[in-house]
PDB file of C-alpha atoms in Angstrom:
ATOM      1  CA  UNK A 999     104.762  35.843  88.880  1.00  0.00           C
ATOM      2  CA  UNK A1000     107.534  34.229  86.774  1.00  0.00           C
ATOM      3  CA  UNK A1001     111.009  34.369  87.404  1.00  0.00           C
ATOM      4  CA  UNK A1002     111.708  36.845  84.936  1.00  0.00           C
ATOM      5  CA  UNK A1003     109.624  39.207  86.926  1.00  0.00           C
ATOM      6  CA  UNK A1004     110.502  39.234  90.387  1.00  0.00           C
ATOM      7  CA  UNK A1005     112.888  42.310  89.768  1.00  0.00           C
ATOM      8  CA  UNK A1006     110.384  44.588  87.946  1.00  0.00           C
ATOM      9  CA  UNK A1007     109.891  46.698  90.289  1.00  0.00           C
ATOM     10  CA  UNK A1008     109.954  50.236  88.691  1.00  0.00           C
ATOM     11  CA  UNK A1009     111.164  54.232  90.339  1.00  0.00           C
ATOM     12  CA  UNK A1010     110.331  57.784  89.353  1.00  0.00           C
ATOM     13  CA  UNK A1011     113.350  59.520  88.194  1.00  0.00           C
ATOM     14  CA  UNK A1012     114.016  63.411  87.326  1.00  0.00           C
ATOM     15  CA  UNK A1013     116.318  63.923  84.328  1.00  0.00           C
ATOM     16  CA  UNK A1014     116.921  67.387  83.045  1.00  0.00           C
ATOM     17  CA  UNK A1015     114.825  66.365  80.000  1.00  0.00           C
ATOM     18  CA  UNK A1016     112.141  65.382  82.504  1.00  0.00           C
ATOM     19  CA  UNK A1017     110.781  62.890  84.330  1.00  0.00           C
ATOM     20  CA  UNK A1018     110.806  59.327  83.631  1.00  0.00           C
ATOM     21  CA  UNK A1019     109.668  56.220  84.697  1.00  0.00           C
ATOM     22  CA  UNK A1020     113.026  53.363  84.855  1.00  0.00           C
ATOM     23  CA  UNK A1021     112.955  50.172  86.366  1.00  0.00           C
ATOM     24  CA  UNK A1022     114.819  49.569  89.963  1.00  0.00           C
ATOM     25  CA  UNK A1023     117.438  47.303  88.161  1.00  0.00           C
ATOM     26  CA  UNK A1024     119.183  48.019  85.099  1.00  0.00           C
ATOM     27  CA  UNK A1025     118.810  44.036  84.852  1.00  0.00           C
ATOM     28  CA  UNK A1026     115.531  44.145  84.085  1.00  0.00           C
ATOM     29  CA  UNK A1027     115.493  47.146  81.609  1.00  0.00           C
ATOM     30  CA  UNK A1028     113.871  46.205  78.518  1.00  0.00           C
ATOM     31  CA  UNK A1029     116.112  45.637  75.287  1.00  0.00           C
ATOM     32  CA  UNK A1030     114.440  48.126  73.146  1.00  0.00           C
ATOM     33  CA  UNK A1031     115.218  50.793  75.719  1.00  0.00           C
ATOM     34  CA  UNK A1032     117.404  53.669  74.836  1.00  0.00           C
ATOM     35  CA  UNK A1033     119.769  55.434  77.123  1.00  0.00           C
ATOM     36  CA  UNK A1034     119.302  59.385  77.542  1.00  0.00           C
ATOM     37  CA  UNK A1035     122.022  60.952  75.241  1.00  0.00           C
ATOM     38  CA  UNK A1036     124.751  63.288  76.607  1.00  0.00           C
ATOM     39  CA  UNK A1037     123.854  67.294  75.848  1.00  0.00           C
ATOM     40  CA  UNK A1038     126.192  68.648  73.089  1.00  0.00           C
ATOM     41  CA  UNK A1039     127.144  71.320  75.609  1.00  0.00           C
ATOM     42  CA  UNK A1040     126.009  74.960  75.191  1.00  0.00           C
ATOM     43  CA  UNK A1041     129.508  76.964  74.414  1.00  0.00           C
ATOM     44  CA  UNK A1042     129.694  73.875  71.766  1.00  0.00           C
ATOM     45  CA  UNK A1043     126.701  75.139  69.916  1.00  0.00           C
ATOM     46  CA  UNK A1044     126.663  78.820  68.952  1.00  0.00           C
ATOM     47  CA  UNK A1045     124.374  78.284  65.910  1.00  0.00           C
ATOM     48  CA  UNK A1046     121.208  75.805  65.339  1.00  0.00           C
ATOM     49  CA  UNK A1047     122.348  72.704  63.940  1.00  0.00           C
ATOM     50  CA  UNK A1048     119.627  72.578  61.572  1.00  0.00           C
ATOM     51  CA  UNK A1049     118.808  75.995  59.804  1.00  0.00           C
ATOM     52  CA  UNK A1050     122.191  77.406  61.222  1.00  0.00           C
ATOM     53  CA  UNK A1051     120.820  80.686  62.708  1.00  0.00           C
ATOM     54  CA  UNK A1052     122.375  82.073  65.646  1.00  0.00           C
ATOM     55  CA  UNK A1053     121.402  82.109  68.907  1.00  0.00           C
ATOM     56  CA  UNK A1054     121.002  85.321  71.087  1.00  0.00           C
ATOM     57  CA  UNK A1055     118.859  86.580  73.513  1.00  0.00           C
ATOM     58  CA  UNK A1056     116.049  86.346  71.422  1.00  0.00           C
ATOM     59  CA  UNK A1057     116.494  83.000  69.222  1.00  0.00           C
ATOM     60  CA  UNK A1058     116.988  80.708  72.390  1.00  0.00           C
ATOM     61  CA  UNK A1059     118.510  77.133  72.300  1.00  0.00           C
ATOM     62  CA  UNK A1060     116.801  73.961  72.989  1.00  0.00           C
ATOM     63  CA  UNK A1061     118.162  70.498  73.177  1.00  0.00           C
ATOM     64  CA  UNK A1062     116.608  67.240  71.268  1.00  0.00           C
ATOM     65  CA  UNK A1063     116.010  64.441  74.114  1.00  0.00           C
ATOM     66  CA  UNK A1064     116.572  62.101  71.660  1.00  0.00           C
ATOM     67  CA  UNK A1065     119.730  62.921  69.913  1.00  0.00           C
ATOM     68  CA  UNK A1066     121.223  65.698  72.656  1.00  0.00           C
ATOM     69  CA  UNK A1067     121.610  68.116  69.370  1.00  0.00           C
ATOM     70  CA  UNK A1068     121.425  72.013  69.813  1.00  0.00           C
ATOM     71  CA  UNK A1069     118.525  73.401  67.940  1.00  0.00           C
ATOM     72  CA  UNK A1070     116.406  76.633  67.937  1.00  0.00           C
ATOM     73  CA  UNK A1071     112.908  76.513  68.666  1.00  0.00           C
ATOM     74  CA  UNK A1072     111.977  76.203  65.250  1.00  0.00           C
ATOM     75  CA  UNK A1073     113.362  73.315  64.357  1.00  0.00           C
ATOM     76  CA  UNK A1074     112.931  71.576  67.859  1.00  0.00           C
ATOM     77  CA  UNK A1075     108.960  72.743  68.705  1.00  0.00           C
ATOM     78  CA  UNK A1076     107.590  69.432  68.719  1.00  0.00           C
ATOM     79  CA  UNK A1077     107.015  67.389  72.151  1.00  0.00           C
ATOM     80  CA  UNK A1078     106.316  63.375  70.799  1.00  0.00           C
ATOM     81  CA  UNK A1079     106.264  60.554  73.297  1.00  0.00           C
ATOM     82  CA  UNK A1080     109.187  58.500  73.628  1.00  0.00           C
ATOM     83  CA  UNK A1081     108.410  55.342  75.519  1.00  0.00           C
ATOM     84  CA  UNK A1082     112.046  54.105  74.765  1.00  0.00           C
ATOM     85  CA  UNK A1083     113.882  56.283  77.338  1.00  0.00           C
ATOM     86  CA  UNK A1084     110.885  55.514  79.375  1.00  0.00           C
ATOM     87  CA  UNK A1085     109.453  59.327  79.614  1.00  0.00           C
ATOM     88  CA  UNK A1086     106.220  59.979  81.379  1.00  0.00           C
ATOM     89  CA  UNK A1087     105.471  62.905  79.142  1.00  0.00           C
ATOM     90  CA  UNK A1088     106.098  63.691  75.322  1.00  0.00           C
ATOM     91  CA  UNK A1089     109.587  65.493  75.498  1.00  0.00           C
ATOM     92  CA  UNK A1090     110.450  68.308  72.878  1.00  0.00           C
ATOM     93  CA  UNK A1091     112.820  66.059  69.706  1.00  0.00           C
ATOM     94  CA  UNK A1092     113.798  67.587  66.588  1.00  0.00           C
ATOM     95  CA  UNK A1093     112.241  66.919  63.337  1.00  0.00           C
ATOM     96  CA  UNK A1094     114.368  64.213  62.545  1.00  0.00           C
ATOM     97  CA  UNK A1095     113.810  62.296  65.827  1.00  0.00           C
ATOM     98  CA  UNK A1096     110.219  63.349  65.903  1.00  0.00           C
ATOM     99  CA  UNK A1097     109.606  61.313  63.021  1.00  0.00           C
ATOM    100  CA  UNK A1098     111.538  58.301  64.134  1.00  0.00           C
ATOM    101  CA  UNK A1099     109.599  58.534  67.457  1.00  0.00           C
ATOM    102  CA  UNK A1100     106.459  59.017  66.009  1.00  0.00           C
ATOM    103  CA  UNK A1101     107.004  55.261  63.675  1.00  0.00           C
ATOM    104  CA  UNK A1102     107.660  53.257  67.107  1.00  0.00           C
ATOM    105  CA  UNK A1103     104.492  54.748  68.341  1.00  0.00           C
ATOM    106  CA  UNK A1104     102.871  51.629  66.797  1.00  0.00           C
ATOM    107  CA  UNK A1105     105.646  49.412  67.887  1.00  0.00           C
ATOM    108  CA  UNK A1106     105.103  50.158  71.522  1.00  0.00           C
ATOM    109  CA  UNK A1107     101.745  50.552  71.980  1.00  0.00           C
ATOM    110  CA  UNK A1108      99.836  47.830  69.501  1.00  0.00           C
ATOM    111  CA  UNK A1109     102.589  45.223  68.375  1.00  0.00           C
ATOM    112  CA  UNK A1110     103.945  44.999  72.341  1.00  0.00           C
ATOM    113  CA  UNK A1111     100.800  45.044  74.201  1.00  0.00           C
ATOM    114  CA  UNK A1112      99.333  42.483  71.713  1.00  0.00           C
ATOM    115  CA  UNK A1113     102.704  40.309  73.033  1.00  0.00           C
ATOM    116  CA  UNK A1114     102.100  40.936  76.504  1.00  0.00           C
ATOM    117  CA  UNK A1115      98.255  40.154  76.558  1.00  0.00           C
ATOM    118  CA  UNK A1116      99.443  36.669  74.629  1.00  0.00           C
ATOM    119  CA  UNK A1117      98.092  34.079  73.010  1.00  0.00           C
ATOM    120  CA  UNK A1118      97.741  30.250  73.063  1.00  0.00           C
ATOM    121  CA  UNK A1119      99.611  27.273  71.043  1.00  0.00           C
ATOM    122  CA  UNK A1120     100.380  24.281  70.933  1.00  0.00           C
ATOM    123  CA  UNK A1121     104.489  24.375  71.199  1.00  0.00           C
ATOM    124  CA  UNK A1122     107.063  21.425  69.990  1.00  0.00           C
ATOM    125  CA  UNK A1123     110.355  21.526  71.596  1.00  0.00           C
ATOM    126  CA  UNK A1124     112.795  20.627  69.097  1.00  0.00           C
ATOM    127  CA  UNK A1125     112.859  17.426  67.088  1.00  0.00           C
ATOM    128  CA  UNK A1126     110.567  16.058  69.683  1.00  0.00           C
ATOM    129  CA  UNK A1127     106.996  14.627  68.066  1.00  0.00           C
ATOM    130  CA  UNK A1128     105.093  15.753  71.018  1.00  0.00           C
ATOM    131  CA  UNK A1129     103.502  19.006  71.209  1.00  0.00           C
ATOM    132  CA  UNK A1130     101.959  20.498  74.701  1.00  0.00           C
ATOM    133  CA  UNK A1131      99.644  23.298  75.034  1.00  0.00           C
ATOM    134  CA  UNK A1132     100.895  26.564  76.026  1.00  0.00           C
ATOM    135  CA  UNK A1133      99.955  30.711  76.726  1.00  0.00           C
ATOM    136  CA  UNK A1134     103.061  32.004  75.035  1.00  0.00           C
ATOM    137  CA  UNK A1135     103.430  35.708  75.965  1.00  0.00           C
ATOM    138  CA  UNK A1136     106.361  38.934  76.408  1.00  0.00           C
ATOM    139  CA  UNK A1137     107.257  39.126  80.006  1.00  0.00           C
ATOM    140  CA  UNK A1138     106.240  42.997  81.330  1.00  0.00           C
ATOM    141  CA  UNK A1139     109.989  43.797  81.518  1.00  0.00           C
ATOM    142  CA  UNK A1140     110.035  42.646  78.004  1.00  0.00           C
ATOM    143  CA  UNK A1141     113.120  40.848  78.274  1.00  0.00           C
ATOM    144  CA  UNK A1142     111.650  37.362  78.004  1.00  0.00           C
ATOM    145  CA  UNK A1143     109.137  35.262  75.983  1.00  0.00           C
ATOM    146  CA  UNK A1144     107.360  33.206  78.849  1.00  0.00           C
ATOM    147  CA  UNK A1145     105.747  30.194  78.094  1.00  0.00           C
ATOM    148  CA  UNK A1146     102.966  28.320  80.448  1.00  0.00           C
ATOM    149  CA  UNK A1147     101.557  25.096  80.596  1.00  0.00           C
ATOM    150  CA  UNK A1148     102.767  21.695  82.224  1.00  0.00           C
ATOM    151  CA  UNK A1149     106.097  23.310  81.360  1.00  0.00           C
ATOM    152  CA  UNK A1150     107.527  26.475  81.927  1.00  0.00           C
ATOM    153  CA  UNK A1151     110.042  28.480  79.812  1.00  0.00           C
ATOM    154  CA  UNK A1152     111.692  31.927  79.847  1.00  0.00           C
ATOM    155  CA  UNK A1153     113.510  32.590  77.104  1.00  0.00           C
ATOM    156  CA  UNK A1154     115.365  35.746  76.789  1.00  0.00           C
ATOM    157  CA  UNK A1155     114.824  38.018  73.720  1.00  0.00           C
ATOM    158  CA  UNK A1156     118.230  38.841  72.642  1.00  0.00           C
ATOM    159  CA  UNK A1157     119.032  35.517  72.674  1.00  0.00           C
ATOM    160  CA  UNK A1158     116.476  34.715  69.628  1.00  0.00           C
ATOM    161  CA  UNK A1159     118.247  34.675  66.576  1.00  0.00           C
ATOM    162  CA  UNK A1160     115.293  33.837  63.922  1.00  0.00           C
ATOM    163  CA  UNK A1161     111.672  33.944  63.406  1.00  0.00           C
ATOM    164  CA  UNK A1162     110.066  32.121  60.702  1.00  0.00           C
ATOM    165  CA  UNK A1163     106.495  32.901  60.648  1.00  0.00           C
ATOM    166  CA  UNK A1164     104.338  29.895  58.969  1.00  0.00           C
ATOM    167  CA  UNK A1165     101.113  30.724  56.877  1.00  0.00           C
ATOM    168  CA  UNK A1166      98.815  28.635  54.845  1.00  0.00           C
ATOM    169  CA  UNK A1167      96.418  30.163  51.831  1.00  0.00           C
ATOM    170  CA  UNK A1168      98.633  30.870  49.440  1.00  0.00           C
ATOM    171  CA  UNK A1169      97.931  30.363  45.759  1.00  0.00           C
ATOM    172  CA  UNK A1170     100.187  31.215  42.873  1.00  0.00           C
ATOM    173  CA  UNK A1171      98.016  33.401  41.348  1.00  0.00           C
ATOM    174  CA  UNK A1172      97.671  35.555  44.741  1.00  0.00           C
ATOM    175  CA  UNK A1173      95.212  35.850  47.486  1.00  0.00           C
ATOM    176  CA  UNK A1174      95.490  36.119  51.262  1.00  0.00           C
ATOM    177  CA  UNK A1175      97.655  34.594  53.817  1.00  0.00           C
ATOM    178  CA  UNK A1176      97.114  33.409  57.728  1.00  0.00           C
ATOM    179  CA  UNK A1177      99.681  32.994  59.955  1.00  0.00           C
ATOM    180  CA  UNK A1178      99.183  29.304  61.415  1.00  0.00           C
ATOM    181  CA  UNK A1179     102.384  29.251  64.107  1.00  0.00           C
ATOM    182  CA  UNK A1180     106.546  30.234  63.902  1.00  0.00           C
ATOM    183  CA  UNK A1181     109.558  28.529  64.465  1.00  0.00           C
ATOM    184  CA  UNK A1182     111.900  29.884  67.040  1.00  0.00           C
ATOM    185  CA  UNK A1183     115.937  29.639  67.387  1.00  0.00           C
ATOM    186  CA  UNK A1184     117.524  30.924  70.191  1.00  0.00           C
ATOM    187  CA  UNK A1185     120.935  30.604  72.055  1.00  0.00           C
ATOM    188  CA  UNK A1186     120.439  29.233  75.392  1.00  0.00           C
ATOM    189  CA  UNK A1187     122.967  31.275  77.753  1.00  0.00           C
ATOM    190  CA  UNK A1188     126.061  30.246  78.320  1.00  0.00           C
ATOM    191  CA  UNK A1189     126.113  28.317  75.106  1.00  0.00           C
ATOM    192  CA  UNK A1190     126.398  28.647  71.215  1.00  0.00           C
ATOM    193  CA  UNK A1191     123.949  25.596  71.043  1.00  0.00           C
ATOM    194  CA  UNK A1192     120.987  26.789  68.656  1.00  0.00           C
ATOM    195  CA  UNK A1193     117.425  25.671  70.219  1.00  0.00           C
ATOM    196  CA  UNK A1194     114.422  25.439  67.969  1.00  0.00           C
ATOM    197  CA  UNK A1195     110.546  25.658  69.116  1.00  0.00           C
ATOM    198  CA  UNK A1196     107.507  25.457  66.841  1.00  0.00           C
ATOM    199  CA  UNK A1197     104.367  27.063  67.738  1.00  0.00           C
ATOM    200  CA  UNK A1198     100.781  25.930  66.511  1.00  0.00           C
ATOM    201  CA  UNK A1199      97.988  27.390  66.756  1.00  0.00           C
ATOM    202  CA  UNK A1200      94.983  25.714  67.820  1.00  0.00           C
ATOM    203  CA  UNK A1201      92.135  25.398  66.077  1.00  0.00           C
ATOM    204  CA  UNK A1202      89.428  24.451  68.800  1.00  0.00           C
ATOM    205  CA  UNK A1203      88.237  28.121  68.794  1.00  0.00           C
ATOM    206  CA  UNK A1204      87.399  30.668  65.774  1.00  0.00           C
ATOM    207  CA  UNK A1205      88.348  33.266  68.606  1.00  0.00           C
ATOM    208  CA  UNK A1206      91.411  31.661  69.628  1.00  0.00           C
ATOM    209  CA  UNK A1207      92.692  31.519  65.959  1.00  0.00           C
ATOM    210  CA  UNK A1208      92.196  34.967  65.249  1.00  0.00           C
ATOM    211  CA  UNK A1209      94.288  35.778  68.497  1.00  0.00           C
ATOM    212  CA  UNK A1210      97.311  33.689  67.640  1.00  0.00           C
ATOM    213  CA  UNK A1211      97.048  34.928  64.110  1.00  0.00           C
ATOM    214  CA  UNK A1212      97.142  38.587  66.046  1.00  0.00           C
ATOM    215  CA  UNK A1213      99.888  37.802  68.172  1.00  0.00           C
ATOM    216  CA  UNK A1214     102.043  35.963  65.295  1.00  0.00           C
ATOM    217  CA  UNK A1215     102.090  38.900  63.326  1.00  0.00           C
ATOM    218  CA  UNK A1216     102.986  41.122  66.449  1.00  0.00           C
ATOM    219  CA  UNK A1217     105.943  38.874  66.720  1.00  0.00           C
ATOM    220  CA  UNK A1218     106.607  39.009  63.034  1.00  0.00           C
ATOM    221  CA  UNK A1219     106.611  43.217  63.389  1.00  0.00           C
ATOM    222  CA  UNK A1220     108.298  42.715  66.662  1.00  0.00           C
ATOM    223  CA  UNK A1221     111.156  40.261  65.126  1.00  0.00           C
ATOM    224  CA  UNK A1222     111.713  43.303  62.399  1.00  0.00           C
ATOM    225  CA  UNK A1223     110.919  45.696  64.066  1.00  0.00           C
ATOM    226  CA  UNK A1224     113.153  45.141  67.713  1.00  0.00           C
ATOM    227  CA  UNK A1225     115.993  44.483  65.681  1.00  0.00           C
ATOM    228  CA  UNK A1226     115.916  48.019  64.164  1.00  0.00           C
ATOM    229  CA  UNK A1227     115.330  49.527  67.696  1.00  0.00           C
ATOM    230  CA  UNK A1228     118.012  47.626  69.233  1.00  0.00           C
ATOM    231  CA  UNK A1229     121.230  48.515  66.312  1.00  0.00           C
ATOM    232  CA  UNK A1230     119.772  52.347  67.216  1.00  0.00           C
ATOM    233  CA  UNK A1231     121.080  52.298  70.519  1.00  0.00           C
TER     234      UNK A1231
END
């Protein structure tokens, strides 16, 4: 187990949108989590904030557990997983969230497991000429991009600043595109100093080539992708 790991430990919480599944230290939360939002409080909503009809005894009011918005049950009847605040169980959202929680559906559950599983390459460290072979993969937390071989590194993901993906196949008049490897820049903490890695894959195995290629474009998504999740928060 890497160092990044040791605190990943995880506890069973009850909310009062339901139960969820949070890790022991809010150290080793992930950085595309989401904290739960405060209620918009109940004498503060007299109307849906939707379709505007009225609540009463009979049109009852139910809160988004994305957004914390008051809405009836028409507009806030769908229950859509919501791995970002870490729910065990699809949670009722509005239509609005719904949909935004419905497009990380892919994020979380193909683009990160494909990071987690990882993939192998053979990884320069800066302007040096040598390269070493490494499993490059997303720490379970998610918080760090490990990297095992001779060497070990843990590098933290908000403290990657670009992604360049490299490909090879291009032609001018078109055609298709592989991802051969990336190069990485990243802060190391306590600095400003920008760090640069390249990754590349090896090519001793068809299988192992379409795995990097796999886990390359992950990282691609992921780079896109994780930035959006984290400037929702």
């Amino acid at each position: 187990m890497s160092g990044c790991e040791v605190r990943d430990a995880k506890k069973l919480v009850r909310s009062p949108s339901g139960l969820r599944m949070v890790p022991e230290h809010r150290s080793a939360r992930s950085p595309f989590g989401l904290d739960e939002p405060p209620w918009v409080p109940d004498k503060e909503c007299p109307r849906c904030m939707q379709c505007d009809t009225k609540f009463d005894f009979i049109t009852r009011k139910h809160h988004c557990r994305r957004c914390g918005k008051c809405f009836c049950d028409k507009c806030c009847s769908k229950k859509v997983p919501l791995p970002r605040m870490c729910f065990v169980d699809p949670v009722r959202q509005c239509a609005e969230c719904a949909l935004i929680s419905q497009k990380e559906t892919e994020f979380y559950d193909k683009q990160l497991k494909v990071l987690m599983n990882g993939a192998t390459f053979f990884v320069t460290l800066g302007t040096s000429e040598k390269s070493e072979l490494m499993v490059c993969r997303l720490s379970n937390n998610q918080r760090y991009l490990v990297l095992d071989g001779d060497s070990h590194y843990e590098i933290e993901i908000i403290q990657i600043s670009t992604v360049q993906i490299l490909t090879e196949g291009f032609t001018p008049g078109g055609g298709n595109t592989r991802a051969i490897g990336m190069i990485l820049q990243y802060k190391v903490p306590g600095s400003e100093e920008l760090m640069q890695m390249k990754f590349t894959a090896s090519e001793d195995f068809s299988c192992n080539k379409k795995l990097s290629a796999s886990w390359l474009a992950a990282m691609h998504k992921v780079s896109n992708g994780g930035k959006s999740c984290r400037k929702l928060k």
